[in-house]
Structures are given as structure tokens and as C-alpha cells.
XYZ file of C-alpha atoms in Angstrom:
587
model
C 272.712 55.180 91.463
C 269.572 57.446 91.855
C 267.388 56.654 94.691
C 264.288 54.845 93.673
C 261.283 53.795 95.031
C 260.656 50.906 97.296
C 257.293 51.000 96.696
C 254.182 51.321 94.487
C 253.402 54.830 94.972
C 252.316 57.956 93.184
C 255.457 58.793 92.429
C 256.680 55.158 91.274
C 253.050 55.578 89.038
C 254.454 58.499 87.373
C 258.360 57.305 87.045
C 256.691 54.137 85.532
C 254.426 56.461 82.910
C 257.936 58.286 81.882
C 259.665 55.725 81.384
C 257.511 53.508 79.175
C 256.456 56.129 77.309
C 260.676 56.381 76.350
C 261.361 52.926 75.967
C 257.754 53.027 73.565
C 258.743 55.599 72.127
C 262.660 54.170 71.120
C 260.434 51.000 69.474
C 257.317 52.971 67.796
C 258.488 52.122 64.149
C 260.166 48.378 65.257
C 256.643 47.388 66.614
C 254.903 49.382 63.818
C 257.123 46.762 61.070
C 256.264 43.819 63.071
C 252.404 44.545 63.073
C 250.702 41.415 60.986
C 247.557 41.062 63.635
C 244.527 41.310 63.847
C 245.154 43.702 61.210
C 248.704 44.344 58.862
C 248.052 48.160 58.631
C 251.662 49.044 60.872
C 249.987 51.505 63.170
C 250.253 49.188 66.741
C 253.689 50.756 68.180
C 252.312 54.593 67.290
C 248.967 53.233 68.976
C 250.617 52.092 72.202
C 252.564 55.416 72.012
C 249.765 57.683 72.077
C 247.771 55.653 74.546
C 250.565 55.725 76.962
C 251.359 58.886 76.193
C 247.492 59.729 77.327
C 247.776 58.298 80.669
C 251.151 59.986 81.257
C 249.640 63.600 80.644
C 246.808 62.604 82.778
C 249.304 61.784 85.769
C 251.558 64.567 85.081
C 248.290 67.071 85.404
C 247.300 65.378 88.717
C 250.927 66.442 90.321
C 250.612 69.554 88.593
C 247.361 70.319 90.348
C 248.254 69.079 93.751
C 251.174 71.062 93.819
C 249.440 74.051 92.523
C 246.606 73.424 95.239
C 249.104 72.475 98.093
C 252.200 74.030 96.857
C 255.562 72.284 97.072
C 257.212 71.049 100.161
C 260.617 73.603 100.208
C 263.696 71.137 100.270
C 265.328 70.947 103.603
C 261.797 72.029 105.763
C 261.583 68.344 107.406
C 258.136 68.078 106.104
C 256.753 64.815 105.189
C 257.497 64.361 101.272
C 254.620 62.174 101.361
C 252.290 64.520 102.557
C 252.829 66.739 99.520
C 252.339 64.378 96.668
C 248.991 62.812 95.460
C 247.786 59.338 96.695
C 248.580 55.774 94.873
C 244.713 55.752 94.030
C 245.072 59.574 92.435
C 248.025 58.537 90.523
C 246.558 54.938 88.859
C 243.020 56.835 88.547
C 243.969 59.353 86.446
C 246.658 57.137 84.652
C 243.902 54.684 83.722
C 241.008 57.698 82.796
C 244.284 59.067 80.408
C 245.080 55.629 78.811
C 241.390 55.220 78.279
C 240.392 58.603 76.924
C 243.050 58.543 74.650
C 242.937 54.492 73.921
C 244.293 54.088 69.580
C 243.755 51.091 67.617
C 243.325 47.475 68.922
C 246.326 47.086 70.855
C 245.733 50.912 72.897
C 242.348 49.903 73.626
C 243.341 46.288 75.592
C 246.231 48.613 77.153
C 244.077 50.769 78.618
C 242.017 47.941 79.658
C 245.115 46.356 81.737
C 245.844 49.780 83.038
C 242.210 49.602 84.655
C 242.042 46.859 85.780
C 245.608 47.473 87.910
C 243.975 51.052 88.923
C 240.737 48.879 90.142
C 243.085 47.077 92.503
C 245.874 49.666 93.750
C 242.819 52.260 94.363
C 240.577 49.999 96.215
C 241.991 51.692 99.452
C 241.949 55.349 97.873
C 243.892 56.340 101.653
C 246.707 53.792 100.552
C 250.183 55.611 100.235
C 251.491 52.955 98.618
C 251.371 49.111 98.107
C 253.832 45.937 98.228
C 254.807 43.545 96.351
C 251.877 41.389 96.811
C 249.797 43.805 96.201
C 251.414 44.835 92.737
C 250.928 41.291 91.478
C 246.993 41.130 92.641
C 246.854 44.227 90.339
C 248.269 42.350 87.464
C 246.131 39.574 87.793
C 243.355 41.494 87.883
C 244.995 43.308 84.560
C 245.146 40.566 82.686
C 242.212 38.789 83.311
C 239.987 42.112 83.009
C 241.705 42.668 79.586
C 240.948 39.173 78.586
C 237.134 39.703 79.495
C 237.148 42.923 77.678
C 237.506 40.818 74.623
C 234.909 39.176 72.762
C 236.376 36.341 71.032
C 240.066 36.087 73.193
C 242.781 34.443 71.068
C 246.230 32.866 72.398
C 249.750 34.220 71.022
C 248.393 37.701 71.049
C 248.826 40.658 73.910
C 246.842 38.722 75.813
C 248.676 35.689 76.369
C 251.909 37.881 77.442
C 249.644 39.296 80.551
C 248.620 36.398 81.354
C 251.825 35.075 81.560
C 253.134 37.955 83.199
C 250.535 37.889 86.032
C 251.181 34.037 86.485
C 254.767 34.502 87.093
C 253.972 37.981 89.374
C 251.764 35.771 91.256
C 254.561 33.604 91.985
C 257.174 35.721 93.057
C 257.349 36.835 96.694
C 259.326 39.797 97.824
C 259.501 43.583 96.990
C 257.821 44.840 94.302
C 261.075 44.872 92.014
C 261.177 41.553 92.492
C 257.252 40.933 91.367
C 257.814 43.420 88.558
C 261.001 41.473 87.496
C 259.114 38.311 87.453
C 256.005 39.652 85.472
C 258.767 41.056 82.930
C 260.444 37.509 82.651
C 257.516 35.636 82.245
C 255.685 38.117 79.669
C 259.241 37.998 77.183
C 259.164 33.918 77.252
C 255.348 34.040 76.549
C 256.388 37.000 73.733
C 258.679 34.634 72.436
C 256.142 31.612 71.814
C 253.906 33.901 70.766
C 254.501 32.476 67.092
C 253.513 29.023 68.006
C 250.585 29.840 69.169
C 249.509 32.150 66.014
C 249.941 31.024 62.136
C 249.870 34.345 60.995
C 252.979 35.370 63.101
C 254.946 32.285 61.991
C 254.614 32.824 58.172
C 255.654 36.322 58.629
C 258.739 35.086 61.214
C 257.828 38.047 63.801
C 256.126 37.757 67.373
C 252.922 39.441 68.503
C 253.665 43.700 68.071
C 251.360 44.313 70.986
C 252.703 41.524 73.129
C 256.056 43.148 72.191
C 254.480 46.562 73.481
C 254.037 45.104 76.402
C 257.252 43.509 77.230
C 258.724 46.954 76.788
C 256.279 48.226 79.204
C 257.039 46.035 81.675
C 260.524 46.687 81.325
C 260.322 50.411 82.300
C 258.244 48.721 85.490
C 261.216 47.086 86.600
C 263.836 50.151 85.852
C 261.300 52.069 88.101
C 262.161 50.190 91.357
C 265.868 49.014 90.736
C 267.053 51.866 88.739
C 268.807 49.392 86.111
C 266.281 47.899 83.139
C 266.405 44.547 82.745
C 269.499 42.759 80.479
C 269.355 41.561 76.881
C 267.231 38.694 75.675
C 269.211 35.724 74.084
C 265.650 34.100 72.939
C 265.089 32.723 69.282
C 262.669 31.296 67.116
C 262.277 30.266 63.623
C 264.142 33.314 62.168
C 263.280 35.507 65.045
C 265.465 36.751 67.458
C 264.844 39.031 70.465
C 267.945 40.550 72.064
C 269.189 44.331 72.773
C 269.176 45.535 69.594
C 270.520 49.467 69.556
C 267.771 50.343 72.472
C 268.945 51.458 75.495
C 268.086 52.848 78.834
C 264.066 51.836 79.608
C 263.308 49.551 76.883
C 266.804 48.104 76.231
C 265.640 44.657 78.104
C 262.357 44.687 75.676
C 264.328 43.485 72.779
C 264.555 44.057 68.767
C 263.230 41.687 66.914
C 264.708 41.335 63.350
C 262.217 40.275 60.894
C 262.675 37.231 58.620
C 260.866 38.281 54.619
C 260.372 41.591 53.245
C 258.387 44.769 54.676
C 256.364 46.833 52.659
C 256.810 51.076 52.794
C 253.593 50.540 54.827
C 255.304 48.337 57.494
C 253.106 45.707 56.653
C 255.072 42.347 56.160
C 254.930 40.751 53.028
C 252.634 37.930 51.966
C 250.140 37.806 54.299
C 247.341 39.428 52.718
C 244.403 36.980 52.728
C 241.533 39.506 52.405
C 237.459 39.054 53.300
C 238.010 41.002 56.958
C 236.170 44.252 57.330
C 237.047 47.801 55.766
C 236.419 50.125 58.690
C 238.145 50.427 62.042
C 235.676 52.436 64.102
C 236.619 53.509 67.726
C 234.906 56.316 70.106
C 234.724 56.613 73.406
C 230.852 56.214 74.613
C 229.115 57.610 77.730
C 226.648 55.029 78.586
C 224.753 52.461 81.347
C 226.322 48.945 81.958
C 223.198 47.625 80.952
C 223.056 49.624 77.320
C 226.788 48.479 76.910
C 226.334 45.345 77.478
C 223.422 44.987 74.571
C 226.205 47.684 72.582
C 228.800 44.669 72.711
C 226.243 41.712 71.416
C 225.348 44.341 68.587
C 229.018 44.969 67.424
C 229.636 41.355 67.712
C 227.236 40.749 65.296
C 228.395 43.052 62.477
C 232.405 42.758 62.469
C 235.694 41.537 64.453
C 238.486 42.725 66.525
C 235.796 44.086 69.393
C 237.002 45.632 72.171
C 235.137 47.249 75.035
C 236.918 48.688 77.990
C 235.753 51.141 80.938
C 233.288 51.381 83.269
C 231.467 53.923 85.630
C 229.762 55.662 82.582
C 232.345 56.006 80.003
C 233.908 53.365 77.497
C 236.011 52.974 75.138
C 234.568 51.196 71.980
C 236.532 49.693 69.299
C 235.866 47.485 66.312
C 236.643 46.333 62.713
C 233.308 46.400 60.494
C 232.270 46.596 56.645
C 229.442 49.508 57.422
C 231.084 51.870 60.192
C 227.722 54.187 60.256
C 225.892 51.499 61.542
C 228.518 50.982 64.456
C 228.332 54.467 65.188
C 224.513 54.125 65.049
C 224.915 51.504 67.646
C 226.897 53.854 69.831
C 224.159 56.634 69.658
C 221.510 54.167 70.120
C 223.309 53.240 73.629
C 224.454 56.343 74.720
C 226.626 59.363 73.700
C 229.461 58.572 71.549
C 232.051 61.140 71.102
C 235.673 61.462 69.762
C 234.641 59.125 66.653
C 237.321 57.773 64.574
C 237.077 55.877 61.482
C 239.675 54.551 59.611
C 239.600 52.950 56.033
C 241.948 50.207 56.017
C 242.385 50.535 52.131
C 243.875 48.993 48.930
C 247.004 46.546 49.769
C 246.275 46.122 53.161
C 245.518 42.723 55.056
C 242.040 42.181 54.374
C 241.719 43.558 50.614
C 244.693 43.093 49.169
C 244.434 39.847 47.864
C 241.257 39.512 46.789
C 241.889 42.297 44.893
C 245.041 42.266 43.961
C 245.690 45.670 43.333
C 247.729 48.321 45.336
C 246.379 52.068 45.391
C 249.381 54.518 44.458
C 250.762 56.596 46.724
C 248.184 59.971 47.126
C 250.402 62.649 46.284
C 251.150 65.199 48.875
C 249.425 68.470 49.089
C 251.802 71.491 49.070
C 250.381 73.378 52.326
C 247.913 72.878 54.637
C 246.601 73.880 58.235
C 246.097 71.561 61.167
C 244.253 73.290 63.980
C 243.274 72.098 67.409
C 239.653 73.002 68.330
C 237.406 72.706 71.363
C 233.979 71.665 69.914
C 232.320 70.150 67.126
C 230.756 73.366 65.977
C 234.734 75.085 65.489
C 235.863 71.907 63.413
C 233.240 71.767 61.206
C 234.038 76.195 60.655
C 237.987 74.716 60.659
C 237.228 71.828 58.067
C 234.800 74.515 55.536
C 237.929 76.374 55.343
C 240.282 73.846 54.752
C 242.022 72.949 57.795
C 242.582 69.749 59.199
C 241.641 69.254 62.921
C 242.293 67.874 65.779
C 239.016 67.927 68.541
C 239.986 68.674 72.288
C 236.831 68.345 74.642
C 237.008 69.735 77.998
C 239.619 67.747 80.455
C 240.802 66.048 77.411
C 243.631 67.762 75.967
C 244.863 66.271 72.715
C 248.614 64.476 73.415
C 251.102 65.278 71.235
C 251.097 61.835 68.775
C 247.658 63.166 68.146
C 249.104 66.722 66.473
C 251.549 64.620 64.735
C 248.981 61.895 63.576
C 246.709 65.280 62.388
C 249.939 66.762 60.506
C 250.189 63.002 58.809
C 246.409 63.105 57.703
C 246.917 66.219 56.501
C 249.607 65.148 53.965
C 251.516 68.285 53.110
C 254.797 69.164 52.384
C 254.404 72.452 54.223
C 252.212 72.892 57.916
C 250.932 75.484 59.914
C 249.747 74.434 63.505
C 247.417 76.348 65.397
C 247.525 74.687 68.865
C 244.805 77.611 69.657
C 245.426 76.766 73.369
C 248.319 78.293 75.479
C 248.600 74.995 77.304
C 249.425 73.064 74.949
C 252.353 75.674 73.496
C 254.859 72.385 74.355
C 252.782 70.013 73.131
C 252.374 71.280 69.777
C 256.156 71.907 69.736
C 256.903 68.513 70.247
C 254.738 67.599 67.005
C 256.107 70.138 65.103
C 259.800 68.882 65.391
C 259.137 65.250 65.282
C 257.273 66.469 61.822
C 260.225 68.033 60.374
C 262.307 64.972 61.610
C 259.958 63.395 59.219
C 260.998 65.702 56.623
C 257.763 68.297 56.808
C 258.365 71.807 56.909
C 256.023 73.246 59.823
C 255.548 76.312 60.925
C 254.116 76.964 64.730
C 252.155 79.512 65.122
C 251.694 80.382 69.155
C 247.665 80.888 69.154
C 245.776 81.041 72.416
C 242.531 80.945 71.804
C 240.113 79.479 68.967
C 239.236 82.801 68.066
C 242.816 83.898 67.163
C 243.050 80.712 65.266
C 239.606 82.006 63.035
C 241.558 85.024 62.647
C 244.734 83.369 60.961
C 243.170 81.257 59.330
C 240.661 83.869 57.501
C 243.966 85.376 56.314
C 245.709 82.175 54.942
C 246.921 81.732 51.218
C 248.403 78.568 50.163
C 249.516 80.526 46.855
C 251.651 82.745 48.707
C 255.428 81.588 49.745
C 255.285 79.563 52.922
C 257.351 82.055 55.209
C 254.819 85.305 53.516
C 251.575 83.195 54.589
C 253.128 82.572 58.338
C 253.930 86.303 58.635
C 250.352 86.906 57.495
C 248.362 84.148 59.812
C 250.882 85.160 62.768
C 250.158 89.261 62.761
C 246.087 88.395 62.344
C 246.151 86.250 65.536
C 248.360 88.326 67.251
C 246.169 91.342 66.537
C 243.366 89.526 67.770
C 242.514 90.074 71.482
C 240.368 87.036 73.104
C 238.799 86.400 76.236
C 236.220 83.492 77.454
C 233.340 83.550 80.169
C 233.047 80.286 82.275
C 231.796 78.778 85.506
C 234.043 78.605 88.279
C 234.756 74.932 89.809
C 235.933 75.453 93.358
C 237.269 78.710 95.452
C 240.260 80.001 93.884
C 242.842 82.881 94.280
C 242.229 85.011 90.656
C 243.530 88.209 89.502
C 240.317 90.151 90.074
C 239.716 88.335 93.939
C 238.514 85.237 95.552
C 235.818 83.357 93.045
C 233.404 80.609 94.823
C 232.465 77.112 92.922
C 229.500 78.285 90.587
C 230.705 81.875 89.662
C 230.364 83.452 86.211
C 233.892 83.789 85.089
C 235.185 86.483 82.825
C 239.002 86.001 81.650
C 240.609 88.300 79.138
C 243.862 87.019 77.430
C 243.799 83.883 79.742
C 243.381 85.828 83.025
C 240.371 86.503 85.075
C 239.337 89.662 85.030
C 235.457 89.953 86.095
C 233.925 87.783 88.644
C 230.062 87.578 88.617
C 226.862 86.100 88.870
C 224.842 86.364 86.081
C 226.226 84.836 82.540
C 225.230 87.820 80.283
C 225.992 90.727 82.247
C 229.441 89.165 82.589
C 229.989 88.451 79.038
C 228.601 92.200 79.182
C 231.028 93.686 80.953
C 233.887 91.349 79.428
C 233.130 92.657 76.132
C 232.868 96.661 76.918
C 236.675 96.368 78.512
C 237.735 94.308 75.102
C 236.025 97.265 73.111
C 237.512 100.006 75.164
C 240.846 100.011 73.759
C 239.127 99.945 70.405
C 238.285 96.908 67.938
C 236.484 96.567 64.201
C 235.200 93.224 64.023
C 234.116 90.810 67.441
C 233.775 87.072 67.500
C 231.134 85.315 69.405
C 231.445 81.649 69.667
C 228.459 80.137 71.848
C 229.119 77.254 73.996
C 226.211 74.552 74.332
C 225.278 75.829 77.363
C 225.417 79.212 76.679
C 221.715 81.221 77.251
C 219.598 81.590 73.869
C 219.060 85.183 74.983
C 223.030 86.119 75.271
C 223.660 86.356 71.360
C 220.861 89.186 71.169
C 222.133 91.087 74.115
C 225.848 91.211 73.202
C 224.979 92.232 68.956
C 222.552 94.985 70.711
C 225.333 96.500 72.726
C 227.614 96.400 70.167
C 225.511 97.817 68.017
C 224.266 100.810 70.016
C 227.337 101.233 71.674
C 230.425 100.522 69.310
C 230.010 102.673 66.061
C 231.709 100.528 62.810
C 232.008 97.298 64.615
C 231.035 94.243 62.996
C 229.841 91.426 64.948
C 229.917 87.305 63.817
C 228.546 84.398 65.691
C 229.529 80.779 65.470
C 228.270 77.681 67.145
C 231.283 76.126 69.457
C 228.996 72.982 70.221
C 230.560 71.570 73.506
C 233.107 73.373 73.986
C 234.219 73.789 77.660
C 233.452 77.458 78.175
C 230.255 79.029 77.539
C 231.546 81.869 75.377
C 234.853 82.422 73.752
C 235.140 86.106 72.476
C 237.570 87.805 69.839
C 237.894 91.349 69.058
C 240.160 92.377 66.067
């Protein structure tokens, strides 16, 4: 058996994050079919998915950065292992700032929530190595019942009830903290189980609660993280549903199937519960913001819709709810603070709320034949992207988009044919892993390996949809890989860099992703960036300003090129916030 920890530590954090995100990802569509509440639009497995798979990136980056800060310990050097990983209160941190930036739908939002509320605990002692068993079930206590607050109008047989149950029966237990995990996991599948007894809605439709199954699954992969084994098959049954093994294995086997008792629609929604009146809109953004303006934010939304949800704290929040007039709940946002990240969704003809009072279905749109889903780093690019047809995914800075995000982008884009422009050399696996669950799906995508937003301007300025699919790749491919790009930003802390030691608050000039000036002025940077892009020769350059970019830099760059560069063209764009101050392309 493979040694596992004995403890709640950084690495148990980021064994836990793994395997959830498996045993989530083995019952996406199962919770997806099961999904009748608050709202039967099938989205709340793909919702826990991509919030989980949020936090996971964020704890993955924070081992990835330790170990590129401290290096790894070399096996067999008697060092402390310990001493080379990040703490517990690194590890839940980041985990709940992941699950929160990237929080989807109803059921994401309340997990992020418990996720917070466990990091609030475990990091309270941000020196702590690790924790116990007692302290693992104060942190789901505090989980559950900050979850339950984060709710405005609570109700029982929902997500909600399965914390609470799991935190009673943590709370309980004494021991290690397999055994606290073990008891959290048995109590949250009997609560699952109820849940239709507690909720009408979940008893006509013979199911239990999708998020509270989410959950159950979650806390499955907990206990597989400190006994190596996940927990056995359910034998539990109610009313025409049964929870057991199913086909899943490994992580999530112990979370159960549940087989479904009446018909489910193509849309996953379960037949005969449309009772329509709720609201149209699903709004969610996350919101930078006071406690106090948040706290008026919340008794605003109330007013105008259901299903509100508002999780976070220390500045930044993650706001969703279900409304008939979703520009007034952005206004609301603004009005508080900065929202960003907005997403609205219609919930449409034939779902829950308007289906039967109107008693018609809207046909199936019919698929485009190709499109272009691009990844882009500020509002300025998308709304460049979107003019020219593509659909887009936004990634502000320290917020990479996960890979359910590409693949939710390729679904809004509705094509039989993609191209995806991940425009970002980082996320090279991340788009891969989008791509093929697409063409599992049955799309036929194409990735093409851009690095930069500016070689993603450059495909995309050469992009036919009338051409044949593999012509148009060819095409899009040689323009971005003709394109040379570079960026000019401001150095966060001392680092080792190709061109010598850089200080926190130097001007930053990288060239095809490494750094090759280091300076102090922003201009004469981007000056000197630009004349080594030029000197190998060029016809056209991109400019793409950041926010804070200087209003004087535009000027000074078209000037040199002008006076210096015979037959180059120059073109400017507004990034908006876009991480770096300049990006820079030269074709």
C-alpha cells in the first residue's frame, strides 16, 4: 500500500485536491442528470468540477513555486522533507483563493464557501506543519456553518444539510484524522440519502440533492487521502433511489451512483418538474469590495431574485444569484465595488422556471461549422477577439483559466470544427486537456500552440471559415509562428533572469517569454525591447497597452518606428487590465 499521510498537511491538502477532482470528475454527467435544484438546468456536477478543479491549480502553483524558490530536497540527502514543502496554511490558502476565484453555479459557489471556512481554521496558526484529528473536524464545523451563513434564505435536504451532518458526526469522532474524515464521510452519505425527505422537489423526481451528492464524493477522496483505500459501497435506498458503487472506482467509488426513477431530458434535466415563475438570469462575478458595501450588496440582491450566494472575505467575493433583470445585479456589483469576471447565463425555453408556463421548448440551435475560442488577458483583447468572431475565454493576472473553462468556451461556441488559441505558453497542457475531452465529445479541434496574445491577433487576422478546416490551421499556425512577441513588466521580487539579477520594482523586458532587458524606466525599456525585435527585420508591430501603461509610451514607440524602421507599419490596441504593461508583436 502507498504510504500516506498521518496528518493534515500540505501535502495531504494537495493529495486531497487530486483526488476529488478524479472521483468529480468520474460523476460530472451522473450529478449533472440528477440536478432538479434550485434550478433543473444539469450544469451542478460540471460546476463542482471546475470549482475544484480551480483550487487544485491554485495548490499545484504554490508547490510549483516553492520548489522553484527553494528547489527540491535530492532523495537520499537526509534533509527534512518537511522543510522543503509549503506550510498547511499555504496549501488551504491558496486552495480556498482557487475554489473561490473560479467558484461556477450555485453549488461551486457554497463549495468554495466550505473550502474557506476549513482554510480559516487550518491557517489560523500559518507556522502549523500540520494538524490532528481534532483539529480537522473544528475546520469542518466551521465549513459548514460558514457555508450555511453564506446563504440568504438556507433550506434543509440541500448541500447544506450534508455538511452539517458531516461536521456533526466529525465532531464526534475522536482519533486520527482518517478516522474524523471517515466519520464526516458516513454521516454526510446518510444525510445525502434523506435528502429527499426533506425536499419535495427531489422526491417527485426520485433523485437526492446533486450538490449534496458532490459532496459525498468529496469527502470520499478525504478519506482515501489518509488510509489509502476509499471508502466501500453504499447499500442505502429510498423511494426508487438507490446509492451504491455503481461502475466508479478508485476516489469516488464510496460516493455512490444513484439511478434515477422517471425520464431525463437531452438537457439532463429530469422530467416533470417544470413549475416556472423563478428568475431568467443566473448572474455570478467575483467583486472586490468593503465588508460594509457587501453587506448592503447582499440586502440589495435579496431584494430582486433567489438562489443568493455570497462567499469571501478580505476584499474579494464571490457573488452569485438568480434574477429577472441581470444588469441591475451587475449594477449592484459596480455600485459596491469592482466586479469582474461577469457571467450571465439565460436559463431559457424548457428549463425549470419557464417551461411550464410556457409550454414550449426552443429547438435545438444548430451548430456552427467553425469557430475560434481564444484565451485573452484583458477586457480590451476580448472585445478585439469577439469583433472578429472568436469566442473567449478572459484570464486576469494570477488567474489562469482551468481547463473546464476552455471546454465550457468550446461548448458556447457551438461548432462542429475548433481552433484554440491558448495564447499563453503556460497553459500549453491546459488547453490540451480541453481539446481532447472536446473531441471525446465528438468536436473536431485543432490546437494551435500560441504564446502570446499578439500571435493569437496574428492567426486570427488570417482565419477563413470557408476554407477546409486542415488549410485554415496551416494558415492561422504559420501567421503566429511568424510572429515574434515580447512583453515589458514590473518585476515582483529578486530573481535569477537570463539578462542578470532583477530587484522587486524593475522594468522588465522579455522577448519570446525570456527576459532580455532589465531597466528602470518603462519607455526606454519598451525602447530598447522593440529595436532588438526590429533588428532581425519585421513589416508590421503590435502594441497592446496595458492599463497602467504611460499615456506618453504609444507616441514614443510609433516615433521610433517611424524614423527608424523604413516600411513598418505600426497598430495599437487597448489590453485593458491585462497583467503586463505592454505586450509587443512584430511580424
Amino acid at each position: 500500500m502507498p504510504q500516506v499521510p498521518q496528518t493534515f498537511d500540505a501535502l495531504a491538502v494537495r493529495t486531497w485536491c487530486g483526488l476529488a477532482l478524479e472521483a468529480l470528475g468520474r460523476a460530472r454527467e451522473e450529478i449533472d442528470a440528477i440536478n432538479v435544484y434550485p434550478v433543473a438546468d444539469g450544469d451542478t456536477g460540471t460546476n463542482l468540477y471546475l470549482t475544484l478543479e480551480s483550487a487544485a491549480a491554485a495548490v499545484e502553483a504554490v508547490f510549483a513555486g516553492h520548489d522553484a524558490l527553494y528547489g527540491r530536497d535530492p532523495a537520499g540527502s537526509g534533509a527534512d522533507p518537511g522543510a522543503a514543502r509549503p506550510t498547511l496554511a499555504d496549501a488551504v490558502q491558496a486552495m480556498a483563493h482557487g475554489a473561490l476565484i473560479g467558484a461556477r453555479g450555485n453549488s461551486g459557489t457554497i463549495l468554495a464557501q466550505l473550502l474557506r471556512g476549513m482554510s480559516q481554521v487550518l491557517a489560523a496558526d500559518s507556522e502549523a506543519a500540520h494538524t490532528d484529528g481534532q483539529g480537522l473536524g473544528l475546520a469542518l464545523r466551521h465549513a459548514a456553518d460558514s457555508a450555511r451563513r453564506a446563504v440568504a434564505h438556507p433550506v434543509e435536504g440541500t448541500v447544506l444539510t450534508v455538511a452539517s451532518a458531516a461536521a456533526d458526526a466529525a465532531g464526534g469522532a475522536e482519533g486520527d484524522c482518517g478516522t474524523v474524515a471517515r466519520a464526516a464521510y458516513e454521516g454526510a452519505r446518510a444525510a445525502l440519502a434523506a435528502t429527499p425527505r426533506q425536499l419535495a422537489v427531489l422526491e417527485r423526481a426520485g433523485v437526492v440533492d446533486a450538490g449534496g451528492r458532490g459532496l459525498v464524493a468529496v469527502l470520499a477522496a478525504l478519506v482515501e487521502t489518509f488510509t489509502g483505500e476509499a471508502p466501500g459501497a453504499l447499500a442505502l435506498a429510498w423511494a426508487g433511489v438507490e446509492v451504491g458503487a455503481g461502475a466508479e472506482t478508485g476516489a469516488g467509488a464510496g460516493a455512490g451512483s444513484v439511478v434515477v426513477s422517471g425520464g431525463v431530458d437531452s438537457d439532463g434535466c429530469v422530467d416533470g418538474l417544470s413549475e416556472g415563475g423563478g428568475p431568467a438570469f443566473e448572474v455570478i462575478y467575483l467583486l472586490e469590495a468593503e465588508d460594509s458595501a457587501v453587506a448592503k450588496l447582499r440586502d440589495r440582491l435579496d431584494g430582486m431574485g433567489d438562489s443568493l450566494v455570497v462567499v469571501g472575505g478580505d476584499g474579494l467575493w464571490n457573488v452569485h444569484v438568480h434574477v429577472d433583470d441581470a444588469g441591475a445585479a451587475v449594477e449592484a456589483g459596480v455600485e459596491a465595488g469592482r466586479p469582474h469576471r461577469i457571467r450571465i447565463t439565460h436559463f431559457g425555453l424548457g428549463d425549470a422556471h419557464t417551461a411550464g408556463a410556457r409550454g414550449v421548448v426552443r429547438p435545438p440551435r444548430e451548430r456552427a461549422q467553425r469557430a475560434v475560442v481564444a484565451v485573452v488577458p484583458g477586457e480590451g483583447l476580448a472585445g478585439l477577439y469577439t469583433e472578429a468572431g472568436a469566442t473567449t475565454v478572459l484570464a486576469r493576472p494570477g488567474e489562469p483559466p482551468a481547463s473546464g473553462e476552455l471546454l465550457a468556451a468550446v461548448h458556447r461556441a457551438h461548432a462542429r470544427e475548433v481552433v484554440l488559441l491558448p495564447n499563453d505558453a503556460d497553459l500549453r497542457h491546459t488547453a490540451a486537456a480541453a481539446a481532447e475531452q472536446a473531441r471525446v465529445e465528438g468536436v473536431r479541434v485543432a490546437l494551435i500552440p500560441t504564446r502570446s496574445a499578439v500571435q493569437g491577433i496574428a492567426a486570427l487576422a488570417v482565419h477563413e471559415a470557408e476554407r477546409r478546416f486542415d488549410e485554415d490551421v496551416v494558415a492561422m499556425t504559420s501567421a503566429a509562428g511568424a510572429t515574434r512577441y515580447a512583453e515589458v513588466a514590473i518585476a515582483e521580487r529578486q530573481s535569477w533572469t537570463m539578462a542578470g539579477i532583477c530587484q522587486a520594482g524593475d522594468v522588465l523586458g522579455l522577448i519570446d517569454g525570456d527576459v532580455a532587458v532589465i531597466g528602470s524606466d518603462i519607455t526606454a525599456t519598451a525602447e530598447t525591447v522593440l529595436d532588438r525585435m526590429l533588428s532581425a527585420g519585421g513589416e508590421m508591430v503590435t502594441l497592446v497597452l496595458g492599463d497602467e501603461a504611460p499615456d506618453t509610451i504609444t507616441d514614443r514607440l510609433e516615433a521610433r518606428v517611424r524614423e527608424t524602421y523604413l516600411a513598418v507599419d505600426t497598430v495599437v490596441y487597448r489590453g485593458g487590465r491585462q497583467g503586463a504593461l505592454l505586450l509587443i508583436g512584430v511580424e
